[in-house]
Coordinates of C-alpha atoms in Angstrom, one line a residue:
X1475 CA -64.3 -124.9 231.2
X1476 CA -61.4 -122.5 231.3
X1477 CA -61.6 -119.6 233.9
X1478 CA -59.1 -117.5 232.0
X1479 CA -60.2 -114.3 229.9
X1480 CA -58.9 -114.9 226.4
X1481 CA -56.8 -111.6 225.8
X1482 CA -58.4 -109.0 224.0
X1483 CA -57.6 -108.2 220.5
X1484 CA -56.1 -104.9 221.0
X1485 CA -53.7 -106.5 223.5
X1486 CA -52.2 -109.2 220.6
X1487 CA -51.7 -106.1 218.2
X1488 CA -50.3 -103.6 220.5
X1489 CA -46.6 -105.4 220.6
X1490 CA -47.1 -105.5 216.3
X1491 CA -47.8 -102.0 216.4
X1492 CA -44.9 -101.1 218.3
X1493 CA -42.9 -103.2 216.2
X1494 CA -44.0 -101.8 213.4
X1495 CA -43.2 -98.3 214.5
X1496 CA -39.7 -99.5 215.1
X1497 CA -39.0 -101.4 212.2
X1498 CA -40.2 -98.2 209.9
X1499 CA -37.7 -95.8 211.7
X1500 CA -35.3 -98.7 210.7
X1501 CA -36.2 -98.8 207.3
X1502 CA -36.1 -94.7 207.3
X1503 CA -32.5 -94.6 208.2
X1504 CA -31.5 -97.1 205.6
X1505 CA -33.1 -95.0 202.8
X1506 CA -31.8 -91.6 204.2
X1507 CA -28.0 -93.2 204.7
X1508 CA -28.6 -94.6 201.1
X1509 CA -29.6 -91.5 199.6
X1510 CA -26.7 -89.2 200.9
X1511 CA -24.5 -91.7 199.1
X1512 CA -26.3 -92.3 196.1
X1513 CA -26.9 -89.1 194.0
X1514 CA -29.7 -90.4 191.7
X1515 CA -31.7 -91.3 195.0
X1516 CA -31.0 -88.1 196.5
X1517 CA -32.0 -85.9 193.7
X1518 CA -35.3 -87.8 193.5
X1519 CA -36.3 -87.3 196.8
X1520 CA -34.9 -83.7 197.2
X1521 CA -37.3 -82.7 194.4
X1522 CA -40.3 -84.7 195.8
X1523 CA -39.8 -82.8 199.3
X1524 CA -39.0 -79.5 197.5
X1525 CA -41.4 -79.7 195.0
X1526 CA -45.4 -80.8 194.8
X1527 CA -44.6 -84.0 196.3
X1528 CA -44.3 -84.9 200.1
X1529 CA -42.5 -88.2 201.4
X1530 CA -43.3 -89.9 203.9
X1531 CA -42.1 -89.0 207.6
X1532 CA -38.7 -88.8 208.2
X1533 CA -37.4 -89.6 204.7
X1534 CA -35.5 -86.9 203.6
X1535 CA -32.1 -88.7 202.9
X1536 CA -28.7 -87.5 204.2
X1537 CA -26.2 -88.9 206.9
X1538 CA -28.2 -86.0 209.2
X1539 CA -31.6 -87.7 208.8
X1540 CA -30.6 -91.1 208.8
X1541 CA -28.5 -91.0 212.2
X1542 CA -31.4 -89.1 213.8
X1543 CA -34.1 -92.0 212.3
X1544 CA -31.4 -94.8 213.7
X1545 CA -30.9 -93.2 217.2
X1546 CA -34.9 -92.7 217.3
X1547 CA -35.2 -96.3 216.3
X1548 CA -32.8 -97.4 219.0
X1549 CA -34.9 -95.7 221.5
X1550 CA -38.0 -97.1 220.2
X1551 CA -36.9 -101.0 220.5
X1552 CA -35.9 -100.0 223.8
X1553 CA -39.3 -99.1 224.5
X1554 CA -38.3 -95.4 225.7
X1555 CA -41.7 -93.4 226.3
X1556 CA -39.8 -90.0 225.7
X1557 CA -39.5 -91.7 222.1
X1558 CA -42.4 -92.3 221.8
X1559 CA -44.1 -88.9 222.4
X1560 CA -41.6 -87.4 220.4
X1561 CA -42.5 -89.5 217.4
X1562 CA -46.1 -89.2 218.0
X1563 CA -46.4 -85.7 218.4
X1564 CA -44.2 -84.8 215.4
X1565 CA -46.1 -87.7 213.4
X1566 CA -49.4 -85.9 214.2
X1567 CA -48.5 -82.7 213.3
X1568 CA -47.0 -83.9 210.0
X1569 CA -50.3 -85.8 209.0
X1570 CA -52.4 -83.1 209.6
X1571 CA -50.4 -80.9 207.5
X1572 CA -50.6 -84.0 204.9
X1573 CA -54.3 -83.9 205.7
X1574 CA -54.9 -80.3 205.1
X1575 CA -52.9 -80.1 201.6
X1576 CA -55.2 -83.2 200.6
X1577 CA -58.2 -81.4 201.3
X1578 CA -57.6 -78.0 200.2
X1579 CA -55.0 -78.5 197.5
X1580 CA -55.9 -79.9 194.2
X1581 CA -52.1 -80.2 192.8
X1582 CA -51.4 -82.1 196.2
X1583 CA -54.2 -84.5 195.4
X1584 CA -53.2 -85.0 191.7
X1585 CA -50.2 -86.7 192.5
X1586 CA -50.5 -90.4 193.5
X1587 CA -47.4 -90.4 195.7
X1588 CA -48.6 -87.8 198.1
X1589 CA -51.8 -90.2 198.3
X1590 CA -49.1 -93.2 199.4
X1591 CA -47.2 -90.8 201.7
X1592 CA -50.2 -89.8 203.4
X1593 CA -51.3 -93.4 204.0
X1594 CA -47.8 -94.5 204.8
X1595 CA -47.8 -91.6 207.5
X1596 CA -51.4 -92.1 208.6
X1597 CA -50.5 -96.0 209.3
X1598 CA -47.1 -95.1 211.3
X1599 CA -49.4 -92.7 213.6
X1600 CA -52.3 -95.0 214.3
X1601 CA -49.1 -97.9 214.8
X1602 CA -48.0 -95.2 217.6
X1603 CA -51.0 -95.0 219.1
X1604 CA -52.0 -98.7 219.5
X1605 CA -48.8 -99.8 220.3
X1606 CA -48.7 -96.6 223.2
X1607 CA -48.8 -98.7 226.1
X1608 CA -45.8 -101.1 224.7
X1609 CA -43.6 -97.5 225.4
X1610 CA -43.4 -97.7 229.3
X1611 CA -39.8 -97.2 229.8
X1612 CA -39.5 -94.3 232.2
X1613 CA -37.0 -91.7 232.0
X1614 CA -35.0 -89.6 234.6
X1615 CA -36.9 -86.6 236.2
X1616 CA -34.2 -84.5 235.3
X1617 CA -34.4 -84.9 231.7
X1618 CA -36.7 -82.2 230.5
X1619 CA -34.4 -79.4 232.5
X1620 CA -31.5 -81.4 230.6
X1621 CA -32.8 -81.4 227.5
X1622 CA -33.9 -77.7 227.4
X1623 CA -30.3 -77.0 228.4
X1624 CA -29.0 -78.6 225.5
X1625 CA -31.0 -77.4 223.0
X1626 CA -30.3 -73.6 223.9
X1627 CA -26.7 -74.1 225.5
X1628 CA -25.7 -76.6 222.6
X1629 CA -27.5 -74.4 220.2
X1630 CA -25.9 -71.2 221.5
X1631 CA -22.9 -72.9 220.8
X1632 CA -23.7 -74.0 217.3
X1633 CA -25.2 -70.8 216.1
X1634 CA -21.2 -69.1 216.9
X1635 CA -19.8 -71.6 215.4
X1636 CA -21.7 -71.3 212.5
X1637 CA -21.5 -67.9 212.5
X1638 CA -17.7 -67.9 212.6
X1639 CA -17.8 -69.9 209.6
X1640 CA -20.1 -68.0 207.6
X1641 CA -18.2 -64.9 208.3
X1642 CA -14.8 -66.4 207.4
X1643 CA -16.0 -67.9 204.1
X1644 CA -18.8 -65.7 202.8
X1645 CA -17.8 -64.3 199.0
X1646 CA -21.1 -62.3 198.4
X1647 CA -20.6 -58.9 199.2
X1648 CA -22.8 -56.8 201.7
X1649 CA -23.4 -59.2 204.3
X1650 CA -23.9 -58.0 207.8
X1651 CA -23.0 -59.7 211.1
X1652 CA -26.8 -59.7 211.6
X1653 CA -27.7 -61.6 208.4
X1654 CA -24.8 -64.1 209.2
X1655 CA -25.9 -64.6 212.6
X1656 CA -29.5 -65.2 211.2
X1657 CA -28.4 -67.5 208.5
X1658 CA -26.3 -69.8 210.9
X1659 CA -29.7 -69.6 213.2
X1660 CA -32.2 -70.6 211.0
X1661 CA -29.4 -73.5 209.6
X1662 CA -29.1 -74.7 212.7
X1663 CA -32.4 -75.0 214.2
X1664 CA -34.3 -76.0 210.7
X1665 CA -31.0 -77.2 208.8
X1666 CA -32.5 -75.6 205.5
X1667 CA -33.2 -71.7 205.4
X1668 CA -33.8 -70.2 201.5
X1669 CA -31.5 -69.3 200.1
X1670 CA -33.2 -66.7 198.2
X1671 CA -33.4 -64.7 201.3
X1672 CA -29.6 -64.2 201.8
X1673 CA -28.4 -62.8 198.4
X1674 CA -25.7 -61.3 200.8
X1675 CA -24.6 -64.8 201.8
X1676 CA -22.4 -67.6 199.3
X1677 CA -20.6 -69.9 201.5
X1678 CA -18.9 -73.0 200.6
X1679 CA -21.0 -76.3 200.3
X1680 CA -18.9 -77.8 203.5
X1681 CA -19.9 -75.0 205.7
X1682 CA -23.4 -75.7 205.3
X1683 CA -22.4 -79.5 205.7
X1684 CA -20.7 -78.7 209.1
X1685 CA -23.5 -76.4 210.4
X1686 CA -26.0 -79.2 209.6
X1687 CA -23.6 -82.1 211.6
X1688 CA -23.6 -79.6 214.6
X1689 CA -27.2 -78.9 214.0
X1690 CA -27.9 -82.8 214.1
X1691 CA -25.5 -83.7 217.1
X1692 CA -27.7 -80.8 219.0
X1693 CA -30.9 -82.6 218.2
X1694 CA -29.7 -86.0 218.8
X1695 CA -28.2 -84.9 222.4
X1696 CA -31.6 -83.4 223.1
X1697 CA -33.5 -86.7 222.2
X1698 CA -30.7 -88.5 224.3
X1699 CA -31.3 -86.1 227.3
X1700 CA -34.8 -86.6 226.8
X1701 CA -34.9 -90.4 227.1
X1702 CA -31.9 -91.1 229.7
X1703 CA -33.2 -93.8 231.8
X1704 CA -33.0 -93.4 235.3
X1705 CA -29.4 -93.3 237.0
X1706 CA -30.7 -96.0 239.6
X1707 CA -28.7 -94.7 242.7
X1708 CA -31.1 -96.1 245.6
X1709 CA -28.7 -97.9 247.1
X1710 CA -29.1 -100.0 250.2
X1711 CA -30.3 -98.5 253.2
X1712 CA -29.9 -100.2 257.0
X1713 CA -33.2 -101.9 256.2
X1714 CA -32.4 -103.3 253.0
X1715 CA -29.2 -104.3 254.4
X1716 CA -30.5 -106.3 257.6
X1717 CA -33.0 -108.2 255.4
X1718 CA -30.1 -109.4 253.2
X1719 CA -28.0 -110.3 256.4
X1720 CA -31.4 -112.2 257.4
X1721 CA -31.2 -114.1 253.9
X1722 CA -27.4 -114.5 254.3
X1723 CA -27.5 -116.3 257.6
X1724 CA -30.4 -118.7 256.1
X1725 CA -28.7 -119.3 252.9
X1726 CA -25.3 -117.7 252.8
X1727 CA -23.8 -121.1 252.4
X1728 CA -24.8 -121.8 248.5
X1729 CA -22.9 -119.1 247.2
X1730 CA -19.3 -118.3 247.5
X1731 CA -20.3 -114.6 246.4
X1732 CA -23.3 -114.4 248.6
X1733 CA -21.9 -111.5 251.2
X1734 CA -20.5 -109.5 248.5
X1735 CA -24.2 -108.3 247.8
X1736 CA -23.8 -106.2 251.0
X1737 CA -21.7 -103.8 249.3
X1738 CA -23.6 -100.4 249.6
X1739 CA -23.3 -99.2 246.4
X1740 CA -25.5 -101.6 245.1
X1741 CA -29.3 -102.0 244.8
X1742 CA -31.7 -104.5 245.8
X1743 CA -35.0 -105.9 244.7
X1744 CA -36.6 -108.5 246.4
X1745 CA -39.3 -111.3 245.6
X1746 CA -42.7 -110.6 246.4
X1747 CA -42.6 -112.9 249.6
X1748 CA -39.0 -111.3 250.4
X1749 CA -37.4 -114.8 250.9
X1750 CA -35.2 -113.8 247.9
X1751 CA -33.4 -110.6 246.4
X1752 CA -31.2 -109.9 243.4
X1753 CA -28.5 -107.2 244.1
X1754 CA -27.7 -104.8 241.3
X1755 CA -25.9 -101.6 240.5
X1756 CA -27.1 -99.8 237.3
X1757 CA -23.8 -98.7 235.2
X1758 CA -24.8 -96.3 232.4
X1759 CA -28.0 -98.1 231.1
X1760 CA -27.0 -101.6 232.1
X1761 CA -28.6 -103.1 235.5
X1762 CA -25.7 -105.2 236.4
X1763 CA -26.3 -107.9 238.9
X1764 CA -23.5 -110.3 240.3
X1765 CA -23.5 -113.7 241.8
X1766 CA -26.7 -115.8 242.1
X1767 CA -30.2 -114.4 243.8
X1768 CA -29.9 -114.3 247.6
X1769 CA -32.1 -116.0 249.6
X1770 CA -34.2 -119.2 248.9
X1771 CA -33.9 -121.0 245.9
X1772 CA -37.9 -121.4 245.8
X1773 CA -38.2 -117.5 245.8
X1774 CA -35.5 -116.8 243.3
X1775 CA -38.0 -116.8 240.1
X1776 CA -40.1 -113.9 242.2
X1777 CA -37.1 -111.8 242.8
X1778 CA -35.5 -112.2 238.9
X1779 CA -39.2 -111.4 237.7
X1780 CA -39.1 -108.5 239.6
X1781 CA -35.5 -107.7 238.7
X1782 CA -36.5 -108.0 234.9
X1783 CA -39.3 -105.8 235.2
X1784 CA -37.7 -103.0 236.9
X1785 CA -34.9 -103.1 233.7
X1786 CA -38.0 -103.2 231.4
X1787 CA -39.7 -100.2 233.0
X1788 CA -36.4 -98.2 233.0
X1789 CA -35.0 -99.1 230.1
X1790 CA -31.9 -100.8 231.6
X1791 CA -30.2 -103.2 230.0
X1792 CA -30.4 -106.5 232.5
X1793 CA -26.8 -108.6 232.6
X1794 CA -25.4 -110.7 235.4
X1795 CA -22.0 -111.0 236.3
X1796 CA -20.5 -114.3 237.9
X1797 CA -23.6 -116.4 238.6
X1798 CA -23.0 -119.9 239.4
X1799 CA -24.4 -122.9 237.3
X1800 CA -27.2 -123.2 239.7
X1801 CA -28.2 -119.8 239.3
X1802 CA -27.5 -119.5 235.8
X1803 CA -30.0 -121.8 235.2
X1804 CA -32.7 -120.2 236.6
X1805 CA -32.0 -116.9 235.3
X1806 CA -31.7 -118.7 231.5
X1807 CA -35.1 -119.8 232.3
X1808 CA -36.4 -116.1 232.5
X1809 CA -34.8 -115.5 228.8
X1810 CA -31.5 -114.9 229.4
X1811 CA -28.5 -116.0 227.4
X1812 CA -25.4 -117.6 229.1
X1813 CA -21.8 -117.5 228.5
X1814 CA -19.1 -118.9 229.9
X1815 CA -16.6 -116.5 231.9
X1816 CA -14.5 -118.1 233.6
X1817 CA -13.9 -120.4 236.5
X1818 CA -13.6 -119.7 240.7
X1819 CA -11.1 -121.3 242.3
X1820 CA -12.3 -123.6 245.7
X1821 CA -10.0 -125.3 247.9
X1822 CA -11.8 -127.9 250.4
X1823 CA -9.7 -127.8 253.9
X1824 CA -9.8 -131.8 254.2
X1825 CA -8.7 -132.4 250.6
X1826 CA -5.7 -130.1 250.6
X1827 CA -2.6 -131.5 250.6
X1828 CA 0.9 -130.3 250.3
X1829 CA 2.6 -133.8 249.4
X1830 CA 2.9 -135.0 245.9
X1831 CA 5.1 -133.7 242.8
X1832 CA 2.5 -131.2 241.6
X1833 CA 2.6 -129.6 244.9
X1834 CA 6.5 -129.3 244.7
X1835 CA 6.7 -125.6 244.0
X1836 CA 4.4 -124.5 246.4
X1837 CA 6.1 -126.7 249.1
X1838 CA 9.1 -125.4 248.7
X1839 CA 8.0 -121.8 248.5
X1840 CA 6.2 -122.3 251.6
X1841 CA 9.2 -123.6 253.3
X1842 CA 11.6 -120.6 252.1
X1843 CA 8.8 -118.1 253.3
X1844 CA 9.1 -119.4 256.6
X1845 CA 12.9 -119.7 257.0
X1846 CA 12.7 -116.4 256.5
X1847 CA 10.8 -115.6 259.6
X1848 CA 7.5 -114.6 258.4
X1849 CA 4.8 -115.5 260.8
X1850 CA 1.1 -115.5 259.8
X1851 CA -1.5 -114.2 262.6
X1852 CA -5.2 -115.2 261.5
X1853 CA -7.8 -113.3 263.4
X1854 CA -11.8 -112.2 263.2
X1855 CA -12.3 -108.4 262.3
X1856 CA -14.2 -108.1 265.7
X1857 CA -11.5 -109.9 267.5
X1858 CA -9.1 -107.1 266.5
X1859 CA -8.8 -103.8 268.8
X1860 CA -9.6 -100.5 267.4
X1861 CA -6.2 -99.2 267.4
X1862 CA -4.8 -102.1 265.7
X1863 CA -7.4 -102.2 263.0
X1864 CA -6.7 -98.5 262.3
X1865 CA -3.0 -99.5 261.7
X1866 CA -3.9 -102.0 259.4
X1867 CA -6.5 -99.7 257.3
X1868 CA -3.5 -97.1 257.3
X1869 CA -1.3 -99.9 255.8
X1870 CA -3.3 -101.5 253.3
X1871 CA -4.6 -97.9 251.8
X1872 CA -0.9 -97.5 251.5
X1873 CA 0.1 -100.3 249.6
X1874 CA -3.0 -100.2 247.5
X1875 CA -2.1 -100.3 243.7
X1876 CA -3.6 -96.9 242.1
X1877 CA -6.3 -94.6 243.3
X1878 CA -9.2 -96.7 242.0
X1879 CA -10.5 -99.4 244.2
X1880 CA -11.0 -102.4 241.5
X1881 CA -13.7 -105.1 242.2
X1882 CA -17.6 -105.2 242.4
X1883 CA -18.6 -108.8 241.9
X1884 CA -15.9 -110.2 244.4
X1885 CA -15.1 -107.5 246.4
X1886 CA -16.6 -105.5 249.3
X1887 CA -15.5 -102.2 248.8
X1888 CA -14.9 -101.5 252.7
X1889 CA -12.4 -102.9 255.2
X1890 CA -12.7 -102.7 259.1
X1891 CA -16.3 -101.8 258.9
X1892 CA -18.0 -102.7 262.7
X1893 CA -20.8 -104.8 260.9
X1894 CA -18.0 -107.1 259.2
X1895 CA -16.9 -108.6 262.3
X1896 CA -17.2 -112.3 260.9
X1897 CA -14.4 -111.5 258.1
X1898 CA -11.4 -113.2 258.7
X1899 CA -7.8 -110.9 258.5
X1900 CA -4.7 -112.3 257.9
X1901 CA -1.8 -110.3 258.7
X1902 CA 1.9 -111.4 257.6
X1903 CA 4.7 -110.1 259.6
X1904 CA 8.4 -110.4 258.8
X1905 CA 11.2 -111.7 261.3
X1906 CA 11.7 -108.0 262.7
X1907 CA 7.8 -108.2 263.4
X1908 CA 7.1 -105.6 260.8
X1909 CA 3.8 -105.7 258.7
X1910 CA 4.2 -106.8 255.3
X1911 CA 1.2 -108.5 253.7
X1912 CA -2.7 -108.6 254.5
X1913 CA -5.6 -110.3 253.5
X1914 CA -9.3 -110.6 254.1
X1915 CA -11.8 -112.8 253.8
X1916 CA -15.5 -112.5 254.2
X1917 CA -18.0 -115.2 255.5
X1918 CA -19.4 -117.9 253.0
X1919 CA -22.1 -119.2 255.2
X1920 CA -20.7 -120.5 258.5
X1921 CA -17.6 -122.7 257.6
X1922 CA -16.2 -121.1 254.1
X1923 CA -14.3 -117.9 253.6
X1924 CA -14.3 -115.8 250.1
X1925 CA -11.2 -113.5 249.5
X1926 CA -11.8 -110.5 249.4
X1927 CA -8.6 -108.1 249.4
X1928 CA -5.0 -108.7 249.2
X1929 CA -2.3 -106.2 249.6
X1930 CA 1.4 -106.5 250.3
X1931 CA 4.5 -104.4 250.4
X1932 CA 5.9 -104.5 247.3
X1933 CA 9.2 -104.8 249.2
X1934 CA 8.6 -107.9 250.9
X1935 CA 9.8 -111.1 249.5
X1936 CA 8.0 -113.0 246.8
X1937 CA 5.4 -115.9 247.7
X1938 CA 4.3 -114.4 250.3
X1939 CA 0.7 -114.2 249.5
X1940 CA 0.8 -117.8 248.4
X1941 CA 2.4 -118.8 252.0
X1942 CA -0.4 -116.8 253.7
X1943 CA -2.9 -118.6 252.1
X1944 CA -1.5 -122.1 252.7
X1945 CA -1.2 -120.6 256.5
X1946 CA -4.6 -120.2 256.6
X1947 CA -5.8 -123.5 255.1
X1948 CA -3.2 -124.9 258.0
X1949 CA -5.1 -122.9 260.7
X1950 CA -8.6 -123.4 258.9
X1951 CA -9.7 -125.2 262.4
X1952 CA -9.2 -122.3 264.6
X1953 CA -11.5 -120.3 262.8
X1954 CA -14.1 -122.9 262.1
X1955 CA -13.6 -123.1 258.3
X1956 CA -13.8 -126.0 255.6
X1957 CA -13.7 -124.2 252.4
X1958 CA -12.0 -121.6 250.9
X1959 CA -12.9 -119.5 247.6
X1960 CA -10.2 -117.9 246.0
X1961 CA -9.7 -115.7 243.1
X1962 CA -11.6 -115.9 240.0
X1963 CA -10.1 -116.7 237.1
X1964 CA -11.4 -115.6 233.8
X1965 CA -11.4 -118.0 230.5
X1966 CA -9.4 -120.5 232.6
X1967 CA -10.5 -123.6 230.1
X1968 CA -9.0 -121.6 227.2
X1969 CA -5.8 -121.2 229.1
X1970 CA -5.5 -124.9 230.2
X1971 CA -7.2 -126.3 226.6
X1972 CA -5.1 -124.2 224.7
X1973 CA -2.1 -125.2 225.8
X1974 CA -2.7 -128.8 225.1
X1975 CA -1.5 -130.8 222.3
X1976 CA -4.0 -131.2 219.4
X1977 CA -6.0 -127.8 220.3
X1978 CA -7.6 -126.3 217.4
X1979 CA -6.6 -123.1 215.7
X1980 CA -9.3 -121.0 216.8
X1981 CA -8.7 -122.1 220.2
X1982 CA -4.9 -121.6 220.0
X1983 CA -5.4 -117.9 218.4
X1984 CA -7.9 -117.2 221.1
X1985 CA -5.3 -118.1 223.8
X1986 CA -3.0 -116.6 222.0
X1987 CA -4.9 -113.2 222.3
X1988 CA -5.6 -113.4 225.9
X1989 CA -1.9 -114.0 226.5
X1990 CA -1.5 -110.6 224.8
X1991 CA -3.6 -108.9 226.9
X1992 CA -2.3 -110.3 229.8
X1993 CA 0.5 -107.8 229.5
X1994 CA -2.0 -105.1 230.9
X1995 CA -4.7 -106.8 232.8
X1996 CA -3.8 -109.9 235.3
X1997 CA -5.8 -112.5 233.1
X1998 CA -3.1 -115.4 232.7
X1999 CA -1.3 -114.6 235.9
X2000 CA -4.7 -115.2 238.1
X2001 CA -5.0 -118.5 236.3
X2002 CA -1.5 -119.6 237.4
X2003 CA -1.9 -117.9 240.8
X2004 CA -4.8 -120.3 241.6
X2005 CA -3.8 -123.4 239.7
X2006 CA -0.9 -124.1 241.8
X2007 CA -3.4 -124.9 244.6
X2008 CA -5.1 -127.6 242.8
X2009 CA -8.3 -126.5 243.6
X2010 CA -11.9 -127.1 242.7
X2011 CA -13.1 -125.3 239.6
X2012 CA -16.3 -124.1 239.8
X2013 CA -17.7 -122.2 236.5
X2014 CA -19.2 -118.9 236.6
X2015 CA -21.5 -117.4 233.7
X2016 CA -22.1 -114.2 232.5
X2017 CA -26.3 -113.6 231.5
X2018 CA -27.6 -111.6 229.2
X2019 CA -30.8 -110.7 227.3
X2020 CA -29.3 -109.8 223.6
X2021 CA -25.7 -110.7 222.0
X2022 CA -26.0 -107.1 220.4
X2023 CA -26.3 -105.5 224.0
X2024 CA -22.7 -107.5 225.2
X2025 CA -20.3 -104.4 224.0
X2026 CA -22.2 -102.4 226.3
X2027 CA -22.3 -104.7 229.3
X2028 CA -19.1 -105.1 228.7
X2029 CA -18.2 -101.5 229.3
X2030 CA -20.4 -101.2 232.2
X2031 CA -18.5 -104.5 233.9
X2032 CA -15.3 -102.8 233.5
X2033 CA -16.4 -99.3 234.5
X2034 CA -18.2 -101.5 238.1
X2035 CA -14.7 -103.6 238.3
X2036 CA -12.5 -100.3 238.1
X2037 CA -10.8 -101.0 235.2
X2038 CA -12.6 -97.9 233.2
X2039 CA -13.1 -94.6 235.0
X2040 CA -15.0 -92.3 233.0
X2041 CA -13.6 -88.9 233.7
X2042 CA -15.2 -86.5 235.8
X2043 CA -15.0 -82.6 236.8
X2044 CA -13.6 -83.4 240.3
X2045 CA -11.2 -86.0 239.1
X2046 CA -10.0 -83.3 236.2
X2047 CA -9.7 -79.9 238.2
X2048 CA -9.5 -81.0 241.8
X2049 CA -6.4 -82.9 243.6
X2050 CA -6.9 -86.1 244.2
X2051 CA -7.2 -87.3 248.4
X2052 CA -6.9 -91.0 249.6
X2053 CA -9.0 -92.2 252.6
X2054 CA -7.5 -94.0 255.6
X2055 CA -10.8 -95.2 256.2
X2056 CA -11.5 -97.2 253.4
X2057 CA -9.2 -99.1 251.0

């Protein structure tokens, strides 16, 4: 006999009830938008709403009500608790009104349509109550205050604009400022004031539409403010960092991106055993993890389950950037879909050689830079004196391309921190002993390195970075390394296969699109810069839950990597400054 307790019947109905509520709002949105463009349907619904009939909840037709219903459906589909509360309260009040009319008004009871509307609304209320526990996504603690601010602040702006529009377009005589203000106030907060009460106001139809649109935007912003996900700003604390370093000490050789988990603008969730962890950052409403989980592979599922549960509790969209094939396989077992992003270039020191026709260009460039008098010094960060490190930090900051530090999944985001003493620094100097370029690598286990930072003087000779990589491989034994992870080449397979004879039209078109965008982003150039070393290509994957989330994940990834910088008050109104302590 099985000892498992069979699930309660209500437990099986909860997801169905929640799904019914979501689909009801979706259907309401479609009907409202259809009514906005279909005059016969619009007139029928309007006659029902203003006459002796009642339509079901949210069926009022129009772009405003359609947008509102669609927004509520989106929030409910993400299981937002605030959206459930809003709908349940409004539906309950609407149901009480309809039931009261059924009980007290014979004319209301005489129309069969009112009975259908009442039944549908009551069914929706029951579905909301039954599916209550499904809507558990928490909001930020500041949401109620923000929502009130938006309601009154945004409403005040809307009323002011509405009053100006009414004053400028009113063609009826005798209107006072007070009546114009009341008209705008009621239309902003109720959408439809009674025209009979305003004989002294006669405005064009477009004015009412404009005020209604502002009203809809205000209410949508209020709902958004109520249902915002927590920002997820609980970054790594010293204890978390120590625990992660312990896991990397034991299992860091598994993933070349493991050390980047120590970025201090990331958050972490550990498995129940503490033997594995998923490191992530919340960008917008996306919980963006990077690389594979840290720690023992056997404990990865426990960490992934906790990360996904946390994402569900806060209505975050789970996504993983740059997972290896092994990590992607484990993530996919937890319901995530995989999309190949590109390949990581890995050079095995023992197998690397400059001999052969394929390496002719690299060999000649290396000799040319060497003859120009350039030399490379390789040291662990811990071996660099403090005053020398300060100089390196200042030069690295001076050479940085732009004000924004780019990188998230394959960048540490700091240079010269005392806790990163095992990182490796390459300093390239010219014949006059002037510093011209820097490379910094983070540890990859005990015998590997992963490229973290590249900076060079733009006035230096071409091929300097390639010269430094070759010199690092040549001095690998001195620093005890056997493998080096270089840059990530996004969509490498497209560039490689799309240029071959016999490539299909879709692949050639995709390659052409990537080449076009390479004018602004280093997509093709990174591939070619890595390919010259004849590396081992290791695929990296993007993991996601639903295809519909990919646009938001793409924007979140671009923000995390520093390609998109959202405007903020400090950046708009304050003078920019750079720090010499952080690149």
